[in-house]
Structures are given as C-alpha cells and as structure tokens.
RNA sequence: GCGGGCAUAGCUCAGUGGUAGAGCAUCAGCUUCCCAAGCUGAGGGCCGUGGGUUCGAACCCCAUUGCCCGCUCCA
C-alpha cells in the first residue's frame, strides 16, 4: 500500500473507531486542532501513564510537578521566546518562496561585507608589507561608503524589528532592491509577523488587564519551580523534575493530522546536573529514552537518532529520536543539553538567586540541565501508525487490526458470551463484574462471535474472553489473542492473573 | 501564506441542469453461531457554508471554511 493511502486509511480509521475527531467538526472544524474520542483518550492516558511510571515512579531521583499553563509574562522574555519566536516573513509572488524578511536583509549585508573584504584584499596586494588594514578601512573612500551603508541598513532593520514595524522592513527591502534568489524578481508580498505564542488577557476588565501567553513549552514551569522542588523534596544533584501538560504554538503551517497541532501535549523531564557533567548525562538519557521506546515492542528499525549540527541558542548538544511515520522519519522526541541558559536567564530576570549548594564539592553553582521532551500526541500517532494493519487471512477474508502494545490498548479485554441465551450472558456478566475493577473491559453480546472479534480487533483489544456452554459446566473460558487469533482455555479464577501478566510493562 | 486536489447518509462512494441513491454500519424483532456480511422492518442527507446564473442547481459561476499533497517554516 502506498504510504499516502495508508495514512489516509489510518486517519479514517482513527475517526471511525473513536480515536481522533476534528475539533468543532459541526462548525466546519478548526484548523489543526483535534479532539480525542472514547478510545483515543484511553490510549493517550495509557501512554502518558507509562511515561510517568518510567520517568518518575521508577526513578529514585526524579519527581513530578504540574505547573499552571498561565505563567508570569516575563518568563517568556527570559526564555527567549518573546524575541526568538517573532519571525517577520515575506513571500515572493513569482517564485512562491517564503523568506524571513530579516534574513533577506542580513544576506544583503553579508554581500556588502564581502565587498569590503575584497577591497581590503586588493589593497593588501597593492601595498604589500606596509599595508595597515586599520588605517585603510578608516580612510578609503569606497570602504567608508560601504561601511556607512551597512550601518544605516542595520539601524533601519533593528529599529523596525524592535518596533515590530513590518511596513518599514518591507520598505527597506524595496529600497535596497533585494531580489528573490530563485525568481530574481522584486515582486514581494507585505511583511507579516508570525507570533508563535498565543496571547490572552488576565483581568476581568480589558483596561488594566495584563497580557499573558499560553505556554509554548512546559519546561519553563519546571525551571521556575526548581528550587521549590529541590528544597521541599531535599533533592541532591543529579536530580530530575518531570511534567506532562498542554502547550500551545501558533504554527504557521500545521499539518499531518495530529503530528503538528496548535494545541498539543508534552511530556518533559529536566535533569539538573553539575556543570561539566552535562554531556555525560546527555549521553545517558539518550540511551535511556531509546530503551523506553523499544520496551513497548515496536521494532528498533522504526526509530533512529538524528543529532543536531546546528544548535539553538541555549544548547550545547541536541539529538532527536525520530520515528518512521507513514510520511517518513520525523521527530518524536528531543534530548537537549540546555546548559545553564534557562536558570541563568531566570536568575537575571527575576533577581532571585537560583544557586544550588553542592555539599560534596562545598560550593554553590547554577546547575546545568539535560532535557528530554516528547510529544504525547506524536507518540500516540507513532503507536497508531505502527499498529494499523490490514491482514489477509488464510481463508481469503480480510481483517483490520490495531496491534497496539497490549499495555497501551484502550480496552484490555472483551467479555463475550458465545450466544446471547442459555445463561451465557449471565455468566459473562459475572466475569465482567470481576475484571472491570482491574482492567478496562467491554461486554458485548450483539452480533455473531466472529463479528465481535473483528470489532475488538479494530480498536486493538488484545484479549477476547468467550463464555461458551462448557463454561457453565467447568468454569473455564477461552481467551483469544488478538495478533495470532489463537485461543486457549483457562479457568475463570486465573483470568485476572493471566491478563495482568500479559499487559505488565517489561523491564526497561 | 502560495499553488494543486477534494468536500453527497455514521463509513466507502455513485449520481454532470428536471422529485437525492447503493453497499456497509446503526436501531427493533426473529434465527444461527468460535472468527465480519441470515431474514423482516425502521431511522438517518435542505448534497461543507454563503451568494449568483437559471423556470429549475448536488451538478454551472464566485466567495468562504475545512481536509489532503507540494512549497515554506520548524529550539
């Protein structure tokens, strides 16, 4: 099956079986926002719980928090989001290419720099040994002209950027006669500002209300709480703080179903370490996180690392764990060595000392941070796109099955009376009433048994328990495995143990 | 944001100017039963939305919204 077709079928299946719905569908939908349905919410909760178990409950030196989505607006100045996420963009109408307007101007400036350098080199050749570069660049008429030009452009650019004056940046591009590198034309659209953060107002009256942002990442809630947690939990470095929660980004282009949404959920852990030891811990978490992914039984060839060469302003090492989605290998999780950038910035902006006293070293310092950050919705999509299968069976019939790892499956077991009479439903209800306290179960008596098996296959239920006439005689039932479709007969009192064992996570 | 494609029942789709259809699904009753489609009956659509052309529009035109693909962007 072609990948594109596969992805279409996957999204149709996700809707048809109550995993993912378009947000506000009856009002024509809301772009790049999705809702999770009755089965989707179970799968999502299971993924989140498994992550929490692995990253918090199984870790002696990691604790969790749940910070609010609203935070003090200065936090986003400190983190760099206010500045770094305001990109002025411009399109060339002929080539249909989009550029960052400030980058176009910067490129133009670079050309002027080149010209200056060429003048200098030419002069160096001409004057030989006696060449005084300093004197040349401060006296040569042509160089002075270039320098003045460059300075003026810079002034205009930075003034425009600081004032968020998009019109002046467009004028600057037009005045400079900058052409599109692809089409070579000056046929530009207006410069538009794309704000990656959603803003809102706090305060019931609009006058005097202060502008807030919906957080674009959960990490900052951890950083601003790091000393609270460290002190109240008596944490010693190295230690971690984990958090799951919603984040919001006003993506320019949001696409590919739930892969890139405007409202999404992150699962992050910030690990605080001694300065100088961050790369060791970066390597450690890189391996640990990959082990977590592989512990669910999805084959290793579906995953790969992608090390970043171009690093962002705060990181000194970064890698992605990529997953092979139906539309190719894409980022699923990021592991970053964030240095002391964030804590240093918060110390500066808040004026509060954010040092940690290390008793072993007898000194205090701002810890370095290694971050693991995974998109819950992306993990959901990864599991779903791995799980979706269309199988041809030996008898020539077909079935659609979601081979979701059993511990993540929305429904763990379906309890099915073979026929809806002869006392079988009553017996099945008894079993249901026992199992439902331990597992999410479904009871179904409508339609033929084969059809009920297929319905459960379609939502990924790993086990079907069938009550037949023999059950009434000897208290045994059959338990059917979703993937192999094989059945074995076991006594009813062993069911809880048998299922619990099958859905327990492996050692990570 | 640009270009292209798509939008008809819960799902998959047929229907190209003259009274909205099929299969599956759903619901009720009967029947059978260990791997999807037995019988009978029923419900469900102002054909994405808003305009226009026409005696008449699901169908032609314009706009708009959403989805998909490509470009672009992506700590």
Coordinates of C-alpha atoms (C1' of nucleotides) in Angstrom, one line a residue:
Chain A
X1 CA 0.0 0.0 0.0
X2 CA 1.3 3.4 -0.8
X3 CA 2.2 5.5 2.2
X4 CA -0.1 8.3 1.4
X5 CA -3.0 5.9 1.0
X6 CA -2.0 4.2 4.2
X7 CA -2.1 7.5 6.1
X8 CA -5.5 8.3 4.7
X9 CA -6.8 5.0 5.8
X10 CA -5.2 5.4 9.2
X11 CA -6.9 8.8 9.8
X12 CA -10.2 7.5 8.6
X13 CA -9.9 4.5 10.9
X14 CA -9.0 6.8 13.8
X15 CA -12.2 8.7 13.3
X16 CA -14.4 5.8 12.6
X17 CA -13.4 4.0 15.8
X18 CA -13.5 6.9 18.1
X19 CA -9.8 7.7 18.5
X20 CA -9.5 11.2 16.9
X21 CA -12.1 13.7 15.7
X22 CA -11.6 17.0 14.0
X23 CA -12.2 19.8 16.6
X24 CA -15.5 21.6 16.2
X25 CA -16.5 19.5 13.3
X26 CA -20.1 20.5 13.1
X27 CA -18.9 24.1 12.7
X28 CA -16.7 23.1 9.8
X29 CA -13.8 22.4 12.0
X30 CA -10.9 24.4 13.5
X31 CA -7.7 24.3 11.6
X32 CA -5.0 22.0 13.1
X33 CA -7.0 21.2 16.3
X34 CA -8.2 17.8 17.1
X35 CA -10.2 16.0 19.8
X36 CA -9.6 12.6 21.2
X37 CA -12.6 10.2 21.3
X38 CA -13.6 7.4 23.6
X39 CA -10.8 5.1 22.6
X40 CA -8.3 7.8 21.9
X41 CA -8.4 9.2 25.4
X42 CA -7.7 5.7 26.8
X43 CA -4.8 5.2 24.6
X44 CA -3.4 8.7 25.3
X45 CA -3.9 8.2 29.1
X46 CA -2.1 4.9 28.9
X47 CA 0.9 6.3 27.0
X48 CA 1.1 9.2 29.5
X49 CA 0.9 6.9 32.5
X50 CA 3.5 4.6 31.1
X51 CA 5.9 7.5 30.5
X52 CA 5.1 8.8 34.1
X53 CA 5.8 5.4 35.5
X54 CA 9.1 5.1 33.7
X55 CA 10.3 8.6 34.2
X56 CA 9.1 9.4 37.7
X57 CA 7.9 6.4 39.7
X58 CA 10.7 4.1 38.7
X59 CA 13.3 6.8 39.2
X60 CA 14.5 7.5 42.7
X61 CA 15.9 10.9 41.9
X62 CA 13.1 12.2 39.7
X63 CA 9.9 13.8 41.0
X64 CA 6.9 15.2 39.1
X65 CA 5.1 18.5 39.2
X66 CA 2.1 20.0 37.4
X67 CA 2.7 23.7 36.8
X68 CA 0.0 26.1 35.5
X69 CA -0.4 26.9 31.9
X70 CA -0.5 30.6 32.7
X71 CA 2.8 32.0 33.9
X72 CA 4.3 35.4 34.5
X73 CA 4.9 37.0 31.2
X74 CA 8.5 37.9 32.0
X75 CA 9.3 34.2 32.0
X76 CA 8.9 34.2 28.2
X77 CA 11.2 37.1 27.9
X78 CA 13.8 35.3 30.0
X79 CA 13.4 32.1 28.0
X80 CA 13.9 33.9 24.7
X81 CA 10.5 33.0 23.3
X82 CA 9.3 36.6 23.0
X83 CA 12.2 37.5 20.8
X84 CA 13.1 34.3 19.1
X85 CA 9.5 33.4 18.1
X86 CA 8.6 36.6 16.3
X87 CA 9.6 35.9 12.7
X88 CA 8.8 38.5 10.1
X89 CA 8.0 36.6 6.9
X90 CA 7.7 37.7 3.3
X91 CA 6.7 35.8 0.1
X92 CA 7.9 36.3 -3.4
X93 CA 4.9 36.2 -5.6
X94 CA 6.7 34.8 -8.6
X95 CA 8.7 32.0 -7.1
X96 CA 6.2 31.3 -4.4
X97 CA 9.1 31.1 -2.0
X98 CA 8.9 32.3 1.6
X99 CA 11.7 34.0 3.4
X100 CA 12.4 35.6 6.7
X101 CA 12.4 39.3 5.9
X102 CA 15.3 40.0 8.4
X103 CA 17.3 37.2 6.9
X104 CA 17.0 38.7 3.4
X105 CA 18.4 41.9 4.7
X106 CA 21.1 40.1 6.6
X107 CA 22.1 38.3 3.4
X108 CA 22.3 41.7 1.7
X109 CA 24.5 43.0 4.5
X110 CA 26.8 40.0 4.1
X111 CA 27.3 40.9 0.4
X112 CA 28.4 44.4 1.5
X113 CA 30.8 42.8 3.9
X114 CA 32.2 40.7 1.1
X115 CA 32.8 43.8 -1.0
X116 CA 34.6 45.5 1.9
X117 CA 36.8 42.4 2.3
X118 CA 37.6 42.3 -1.4
X119 CA 38.7 46.0 -1.3
X120 CA 40.9 45.1 1.7
X121 CA 42.4 42.1 -0.1
X122 CA 43.1 44.1 -3.2
X123 CA 44.8 46.9 -1.2
X124 CA 46.8 44.4 0.8
X125 CA 48.2 43.0 -2.5
X126 CA 48.9 46.5 -3.8
X127 CA 50.7 47.8 -0.7
X128 CA 52.4 44.6 0.3
X129 CA 54.3 44.6 3.7
X130 CA 53.5 48.2 4.6
X131 CA 49.7 47.6 4.4
X132 CA 47.9 48.9 7.5
X133 CA 44.4 47.4 7.4
X134 CA 43.1 49.6 10.3
X135 CA 44.2 52.7 8.5
X136 CA 42.8 51.5 5.2
X137 CA 39.3 50.8 6.4
X138 CA 39.0 54.1 8.2
X139 CA 40.2 56.2 5.3
X140 CA 39.5 54.5 2.0
X141 CA 36.5 56.3 0.4
X142 CA 34.9 53.2 -1.1
X143 CA 35.2 51.2 2.1
X144 CA 33.9 54.1 4.2
X145 CA 30.9 54.3 1.9
X146 CA 30.2 50.6 2.2
X147 CA 30.5 50.8 6.0
X148 CA 28.2 53.7 6.3
X149 CA 25.7 52.0 4.0
X150 CA 25.9 48.8 6.1
X151 CA 25.5 50.8 9.3
X152 CA 22.4 52.6 8.0
X153 CA 20.8 49.4 6.9
X154 CA 21.4 47.8 10.2
X155 CA 19.9 50.7 12.1
X156 CA 16.8 50.6 10.0
X157 CA 16.5 46.9 10.3
X158 CA 16.9 46.8 14.1
X159 CA 14.7 49.8 14.6
X160 CA 12.0 48.2 12.5
X161 CA 12.4 44.8 14.3
X162 CA 12.3 46.4 17.8
X163 CA 9.2 48.5 16.9
X164 CA 7.5 45.5 15.2
X165 CA 7.1 47.8 12.3
X166 CA 6.6 45.4 9.4
X167 CA 5.9 48.2 6.9
X168 CA 9.3 49.7 7.4
X169 CA 11.0 46.4 6.9
X170 CA 9.1 46.0 3.6
X171 CA 10.3 49.5 2.6
X172 CA 13.8 48.6 3.5
X173 CA 13.7 45.5 1.3
X174 CA 12.2 47.6 -1.6
X175 CA 14.7 50.4 -1.1
X176 CA 17.6 48.0 -1.2
X177 CA 16.2 46.4 -4.3
X178 CA 16.6 43.0 -2.9
X179 CA 15.5 40.3 -5.3
X180 CA 14.3 36.8 -4.8
X181 CA 17.3 34.4 -5.2
X182 CA 15.0 32.0 -7.0
X183 CA 12.9 34.1 -9.4
X184 CA 15.1 37.2 -9.4
X185 CA 12.1 39.5 -9.1
X186 CA 11.1 42.2 -6.6
X187 CA 7.5 41.1 -6.6
X188 CA 7.1 40.8 -2.8
X189 CA 4.1 40.5 -0.6
X190 CA 3.8 42.6 2.6
X191 CA 5.9 41.5 5.5
X192 CA 3.8 39.7 8.1
X193 CA 4.7 38.9 11.6
X194 CA 4.0 35.4 12.8
X195 CA 3.7 35.1 16.5
X196 CA 4.3 31.7 17.7
X197 CA 2.8 32.3 21.1
X198 CA -0.9 32.7 21.8
X199 CA -1.7 35.6 24.0
X200 CA -4.6 36.3 26.2
X201 CA -5.6 38.8 28.9
X202 CA -5.7 38.2 32.6
X203 CA -8.1 40.5 34.5
X204 CA -11.8 40.8 34.0
X205 CA -11.8 44.3 32.5
X206 CA -9.8 45.0 29.4
X207 CA -8.3 48.2 30.8
X208 CA -5.6 47.3 33.2
X209 CA -5.7 43.7 32.2
X210 CA -2.2 42.3 31.6
X211 CA -1.3 40.3 28.6
X212 CA -0.3 36.7 29.2
X213 CA 0.8 33.9 26.9
X214 CA -0.3 30.4 26.8
X215 CA 2.9 28.5 27.4
X216 CA 4.6 27.3 24.2
X217 CA 6.5 24.6 26.3
X218 CA 6.1 23.0 29.7
X219 CA 9.8 23.2 30.5
X220 CA 9.7 26.8 31.9
X221 CA 7.3 25.7 34.6
X222 CA 9.9 23.3 35.8
X223 CA 12.7 25.8 35.7
X224 CA 10.9 28.4 37.8
X225 CA 10.0 25.7 40.3
X226 CA 13.3 24.0 40.5
X227 CA 14.3 25.5 43.9
X228 CA 10.9 24.9 45.4
X229 CA 11.1 21.2 44.5
X230 CA 14.8 20.8 45.3
X231 CA 14.3 22.3 48.8
X232 CA 11.0 20.6 49.7
X233 CA 11.9 17.2 48.4
X234 CA 15.5 17.5 49.6
X235 CA 16.8 16.6 46.2
X236 CA 20.5 16.2 45.6
X237 CA 22.2 16.8 42.3
X238 CA 21.9 15.0 40.0
X239 CA 18.1 15.0 40.1
X240 CA 15.2 15.5 37.7
X241 CA 11.7 17.1 37.6
X242 CA 9.1 15.8 35.2
X243 CA 5.9 17.2 33.9
X244 CA 3.2 16.4 31.4
X245 CA 0.8 19.0 30.0
X246 CA -0.6 21.1 27.3
X247 CA 1.4 23.6 25.3
X248 CA 0.4 25.9 22.5
X249 CA 2.1 27.1 19.4
X250 CA 0.6 29.2 16.7
X251 CA 2.2 27.2 13.9
X252 CA 2.4 28.9 10.5
X253 CA 1.7 25.7 8.8
X254 CA 0.1 23.0 10.9
X255 CA -0.3 19.7 9.0
X256 CA -0.2 16.0 9.0
X257 CA -3.1 15.2 11.3
X258 CA -2.1 15.2 14.9
X259 CA 1.6 15.4 14.1
X260 CA 1.7 19.2 14.3
X261 CA -1.1 20.8 16.2
X262 CA -1.7 24.2 17.7
X263 CA -2.6 22.7 21.0
X264 CA -0.6 19.7 22.0
X265 CA 0.7 17.8 25.0
X266 CA 4.3 17.5 26.0
X267 CA 6.0 15.0 28.4
X268 CA 9.2 16.6 29.6
X269 CA 11.8 15.9 32.2
X270 CA 14.5 18.4 33.1
X271 CA 17.6 16.8 34.7
X272 CA 19.8 19.0 36.9
X273 CA 23.5 18.2 36.9
X274 CA 26.9 19.6 37.9
X275 CA 28.4 21.9 35.4
X276 CA 30.8 20.0 33.2
X277 CA 28.9 16.7 33.6
X278 CA 26.1 17.6 31.3
X279 CA 27.4 15.8 28.3
X280 CA 27.8 12.6 30.2
X281 CA 24.2 12.8 31.3
X282 CA 23.1 13.8 27.8
X283 CA 24.6 10.5 26.6
X284 CA 22.9 8.7 29.4
X285 CA 19.4 10.0 28.8
X286 CA 19.8 9.5 25.0
X287 CA 20.2 5.8 25.7
X288 CA 17.6 5.6 28.4
X289 CA 15.0 7.2 26.3
X290 CA 15.6 4.9 23.3
X291 CA 15.3 1.9 25.7
X292 CA 11.9 3.3 26.8
X293 CA 10.7 3.4 23.2
X294 CA 11.9 -0.1 22.5
X295 CA 10.4 -1.5 25.7
X296 CA 6.9 -1.3 24.1
X297 CA 7.7 -3.9 21.5
X298 CA 7.8 -1.6 18.4
X299 CA 10.7 -2.8 16.3
X300 CA 14.0 -0.9 16.5
X301 CA 14.2 -0.1 12.8
X302 CA 11.2 2.2 13.3
X303 CA 13.4 4.5 15.4
X304 CA 16.6 6.4 14.7
X305 CA 18.7 9.2 16.3
X306 CA 19.2 12.5 14.5
X307 CA 22.0 14.5 16.0
X308 CA 21.7 18.3 15.6
X309 CA 24.6 20.0 14.0
X310 CA 23.1 23.5 14.1
X311 CA 22.3 24.1 17.8
X312 CA 19.9 26.6 19.2
X313 CA 20.9 29.5 21.3
X314 CA 20.7 27.6 24.6
X315 CA 22.0 24.1 23.8
X316 CA 25.5 22.6 23.6
X317 CA 24.3 19.2 22.4
X318 CA 21.0 18.1 20.9
X319 CA 19.5 15.0 19.3
X320 CA 16.1 13.8 18.1
X321 CA 14.6 10.4 18.4
X322 CA 12.9 10.1 15.1
X323 CA 10.1 7.6 14.3
X324 CA 9.2 6.3 10.9
X325 CA 5.7 7.8 10.4
X326 CA 3.7 7.0 7.3
X327 CA 5.1 10.3 5.9
X328 CA 8.7 9.4 6.7
X329 CA 11.1 9.7 9.6
X330 CA 10.1 12.6 11.8
X331 CA 11.0 14.0 15.2
X332 CA 9.2 12.2 18.0
X333 CA 11.3 13.3 21.0
X334 CA 14.1 15.7 21.6
X335 CA 17.0 15.4 24.0
X336 CA 18.9 18.6 24.7
X337 CA 21.7 19.7 26.8
X338 CA 20.4 23.1 27.7
X339 CA 23.4 24.2 29.7
X340 CA 22.6 26.8 32.4
X341 CA 21.0 29.1 29.9
X342 CA 17.4 28.9 31.4
X343 CA 18.3 29.1 35.0
X344 CA 20.9 31.8 34.4
X345 CA 18.3 33.8 32.5
X346 CA 15.6 33.4 35.2
X347 CA 18.1 34.4 37.8
X348 CA 18.8 37.6 35.9
X349 CA 15.2 38.5 35.1
X350 CA 13.8 37.6 38.4
X351 CA 16.6 38.9 40.5
X352 CA 16.4 35.8 42.7
X353 CA 19.4 33.7 43.3
X354 CA 19.0 30.2 41.7
X355 CA 22.1 28.6 43.0
X356 CA 22.3 25.1 44.3
X357 CA 24.7 24.3 47.2
X358 CA 26.6 21.2 46.5
X359 CA 27.7 19.8 49.9
X360 CA 30.1 17.3 48.3
X361 CA 32.0 19.9 46.5
X362 CA 31.3 22.5 49.1
X363 CA 30.4 25.1 46.6
X364 CA 27.3 26.6 45.0
X365 CA 26.5 26.9 41.4
X366 CA 23.7 27.2 38.8
X367 CA 23.1 23.6 37.7
X368 CA 23.3 22.6 34.1
X369 CA 20.2 21.0 32.6
X370 CA 19.6 18.0 30.3
X371 CA 16.1 17.8 28.9
X372 CA 14.1 15.0 27.5
X373 CA 11.0 16.2 25.7
X374 CA 8.5 14.0 23.9
X375 CA 5.2 15.0 22.2
X376 CA 2.4 12.9 23.6
X377 CA 0.3 13.3 20.5
X378 CA 3.2 12.3 18.3
X379 CA 3.8 9.2 20.4
X380 CA 0.1 8.5 20.0
X381 CA 0.4 8.8 16.3
X382 CA 3.5 6.7 16.3
X383 CA 1.8 3.9 18.2
X384 CA -1.3 4.1 16.0
X385 CA 0.6 4.2 12.7
X386 CA 2.7 1.2 13.7
X387 CA -0.3 -0.7 15.0
X388 CA -2.7 -0.3 12.0
X389 CA -2.7 -3.4 9.8
X390 CA -4.9 -4.8 7.0
X391 CA -4.4 -8.5 7.0
X392 CA -5.4 -11.2 4.5
X393 CA -6.3 -14.3 6.4
X394 CA -5.8 -17.9 5.3
X395 CA -9.5 -18.3 4.4
X396 CA -9.2 -15.4 2.0
X397 CA -11.1 -12.9 4.2
X398 CA -9.6 -9.7 5.4
X399 CA -9.4 -8.0 8.8
X400 CA -8.3 -4.6 10.0
X401 CA -6.4 -4.9 13.3
X402 CA -4.7 -2.4 15.6
X403 CA -1.7 -4.2 17.0
X404 CA -1.3 -1.7 19.8
X405 CA 1.1 -2.9 22.5
X406 CA -1.2 -4.6 25.0
X407 CA -0.3 -2.5 27.9
X408 CA -1.3 0.6 25.9
X409 CA -4.5 -0.7 24.4
X410 CA -7.7 1.3 25.2
X411 CA -9.6 -1.8 26.1
X412 CA -7.7 -4.7 27.6
X413 CA -10.3 -7.4 27.3
X414 CA -13.7 -8.0 25.8
X415 CA -16.1 -10.4 27.6
X416 CA -18.3 -12.2 25.1
X417 CA -21.0 -14.8 25.6
X418 CA -20.8 -17.1 22.6
X419 CA -24.6 -16.8 22.2
X420 CA -27.0 -14.4 23.9
X421 CA -29.0 -17.2 25.7
X422 CA -28.8 -20.4 27.7
X423 CA -27.4 -18.5 30.7
X424 CA -24.2 -17.5 28.9
X425 CA -24.8 -13.7 29.2
X426 CA -25.3 -14.0 33.0
X427 CA -22.1 -15.9 33.3
X428 CA -20.2 -13.4 31.2
X429 CA -21.6 -10.5 33.2
X430 CA -20.2 -12.2 36.4
X431 CA -16.8 -12.2 34.8
X432 CA -17.1 -8.7 33.6
X433 CA -18.0 -7.5 37.1
X434 CA -14.9 -9.1 38.5
X435 CA -12.4 -8.0 35.8
X436 CA -13.7 -4.4 35.5
X437 CA -12.0 -3.3 38.7
X438 CA -8.6 -4.3 37.4
X439 CA -8.8 -3.6 33.6
X440 CA -10.8 -1.5 31.2
X441 CA -13.2 -4.2 29.8
X442 CA -16.1 -4.3 27.4
X443 CA -19.1 -6.6 27.4
X444 CA -20.7 -7.4 24.1
X445 CA -23.4 -9.8 23.2
X446 CA -24.8 -8.4 20.0
X447 CA -24.0 -10.0 16.6
X448 CA -22.1 -13.2 15.7
X449 CA -19.0 -14.0 17.7
X450 CA -16.8 -13.6 14.6
X451 CA -18.1 -10.1 14.0
X452 CA -17.5 -9.2 17.7
X453 CA -13.9 -10.4 17.4
X454 CA -13.3 -8.2 14.4
X455 CA -14.8 -5.2 16.1
X456 CA -12.4 -5.7 19.0
X457 CA -9.5 -6.2 16.6
X458 CA -10.4 -2.8 15.0
X459 CA -9.9 -0.9 18.3
X460 CA -6.9 -3.0 19.3
X461 CA -8.3 -5.0 22.2
X462 CA -5.6 -7.6 22.9
X463 CA -7.7 -10.3 24.5
X464 CA -11.2 -11.6 23.9
X465 CA -12.7 -13.8 26.6
X466 CA -15.5 -16.0 25.3
X467 CA -18.0 -17.7 27.5
X468 CA -19.4 -20.9 25.9
X469 CA -21.6 -23.8 27.1
X470 CA -18.6 -25.6 28.6
X471 CA -18.0 -22.6 30.8
X472 CA -21.3 -23.4 32.7
X473 CA -20.0 -26.9 33.4
X474 CA -16.4 -26.5 34.4
X475 CA -15.8 -22.7 34.9
X476 CA -13.4 -22.4 32.0
X477 CA -13.4 -19.8 29.2
X478 CA -11.4 -19.3 26.1
X479 CA -9.0 -16.4 25.8
X480 CA -8.2 -15.2 22.3
X481 CA -5.0 -13.5 21.4
X482 CA -5.6 -10.5 19.0
X483 CA -2.4 -10.9 17.0
X484 CA -2.3 -14.6 16.4
X485 CA -6.1 -15.2 16.8
X486 CA -5.2 -18.3 18.7
X487 CA -7.3 -19.3 21.7
X488 CA -6.5 -21.2 24.9
X489 CA -8.9 -22.4 27.6
X490 CA -8.3 -21.3 31.2
X491 CA -10.3 -21.4 34.4
X492 CA -12.1 -18.2 35.2
X493 CA -10.3 -17.6 38.5
X494 CA -7.0 -17.4 36.7
X495 CA -8.2 -14.7 34.3
X496 CA -7.1 -11.7 36.4
X497 CA -3.6 -13.0 36.8
X498 CA -3.2 -14.1 33.2
X499 CA -4.3 -10.7 31.8
X500 CA -2.2 -8.7 34.3
X501 CA 0.9 -10.7 33.4
X502 CA 0.3 -10.0 29.7
X503 CA -0.1 -6.3 30.0
X504 CA 2.6 -5.6 32.5
X505 CA 5.4 -3.5 31.1
X506 CA 8.7 -5.2 30.5
X507 CA 11.8 -4.1 32.4
X508 CA 13.1 -1.1 30.8
Chain B
rG1 C1' 0.7 32.2 3.3
rC2 C1' 1.2 30.4 -2.2
rG3 C1' -0.1 26.5 -5.9
rG4 C1' -2.9 22.0 -6.9
rG5 C1' -6.7 18.4 -5.4
rC6 C1' -11.1 17.1 -2.5
rA7 C1' -16.0 18.0 0.3
rU8 C1' -23.2 13.9 -1.2
rA9 C1' -26.1 9.2 5.0
rG10 C1' -22.0 7.2 10.8
rC11 C1' -18.2 4.9 6.8
rU12 C1' -16.8 4.0 1.4
rC13 C1' -18.6 6.1 -2.7
rA14 C1' -22.3 6.6 -7.2
rG15 C1' -25.1 10.5 -9.1
rU16 C1' -22.9 16.5 -14.6
rG17 C1' -29.3 21.0 -15.0
rG18 C1' -35.6 18.2 -14.0
rU19 C1' -38.9 14.7 -7.3
rA20 C1' -31.5 12.5 -3.6
rG21 C1' -29.1 6.7 -4.4
rA22 C1' -26.1 1.9 -3.3
rG23 C1' -23.2 -1.2 -0.1
rC24 C1' -21.6 -1.5 4.7
rA25 C1' -22.8 0.5 9.6
rU26 C1' -27.0 1.8 13.2
rC27 C1' -31.8 0.5 15.7
rA28 C1' -36.1 -3.2 16.6
rG29 C1' -37.8 -8.3 16.1
rC30 C1' -36.8 -13.4 14.6
rU31 C1' -32.9 -17.0 13.5
rU32 C1' -28.0 -19.2 13.7
rC33 C1' -23.4 -19.3 16.0
rC34 C1' -15.9 -19.7 17.6
rC35 C1' -13.5 -15.6 13.5
rA36 C1' -17.3 -9.8 9.6
rA37 C1' -21.7 -9.6 5.7
rG38 C1' -29.2 -14.9 7.5
rC39 C1' -34.5 -13.0 7.4
rU40 C1' -38.1 -8.9 8.2
rG41 C1' -38.8 -4.0 9.3
rA42 C1' -37.2 1.1 10.7
rG43 C1' -34.5 5.5 11.3
rG44 C1' -30.9 8.7 9.1
rG45 C1' -28.8 13.7 4.0
rC46 C1' -32.0 21.2 2.6
rC47 C1' -25.6 17.2 -1.3
rG48 C1' -19.5 21.8 3.8
rU49 C1' -21.2 27.2 4.2
rG50 C1' -22.8 31.9 1.7
rG51 C1' -24.0 34.3 -2.7
rG52 C1' -25.0 34.3 -8.1
rU53 C1' -26.8 32.3 -13.1
rU54 C1' -31.4 29.6 -14.5
rC55 C1' -38.4 28.4 -15.0
rG56 C1' -35.5 24.9 -12.2
rA57 C1' -28.7 23.8 -9.2
rA58 C1' -25.7 18.2 -5.6
rC59 C1' -24.3 19.4 -10.8
rC60 C1' -22.5 25.8 -13.9
rC61 C1' -20.0 30.6 -11.8
rC62 C1' -17.9 33.5 -7.5
rA63 C1' -16.6 33.7 -2.4
rU64 C1' -15.6 31.2 2.1
rU65 C1' -14.3 27.2 5.7
rG66 C1' -12.0 22.5 6.5
rC67 C1' -9.0 18.4 4.9
rC68 C1' -5.0 16.2 1.7
rC69 C1' -0.4 16.9 -1.4
rG70 C1' 3.8 20.2 -2.7
rC71 C1' 6.4 24.8 -1.3
rU72 C1' 7.7 27.4 3.1
rC73 C1' 8.6 27.1 8.4
rC74 C1' 10.1 24.1 12.4
rA75 C1' 14.6 25.3 19.8

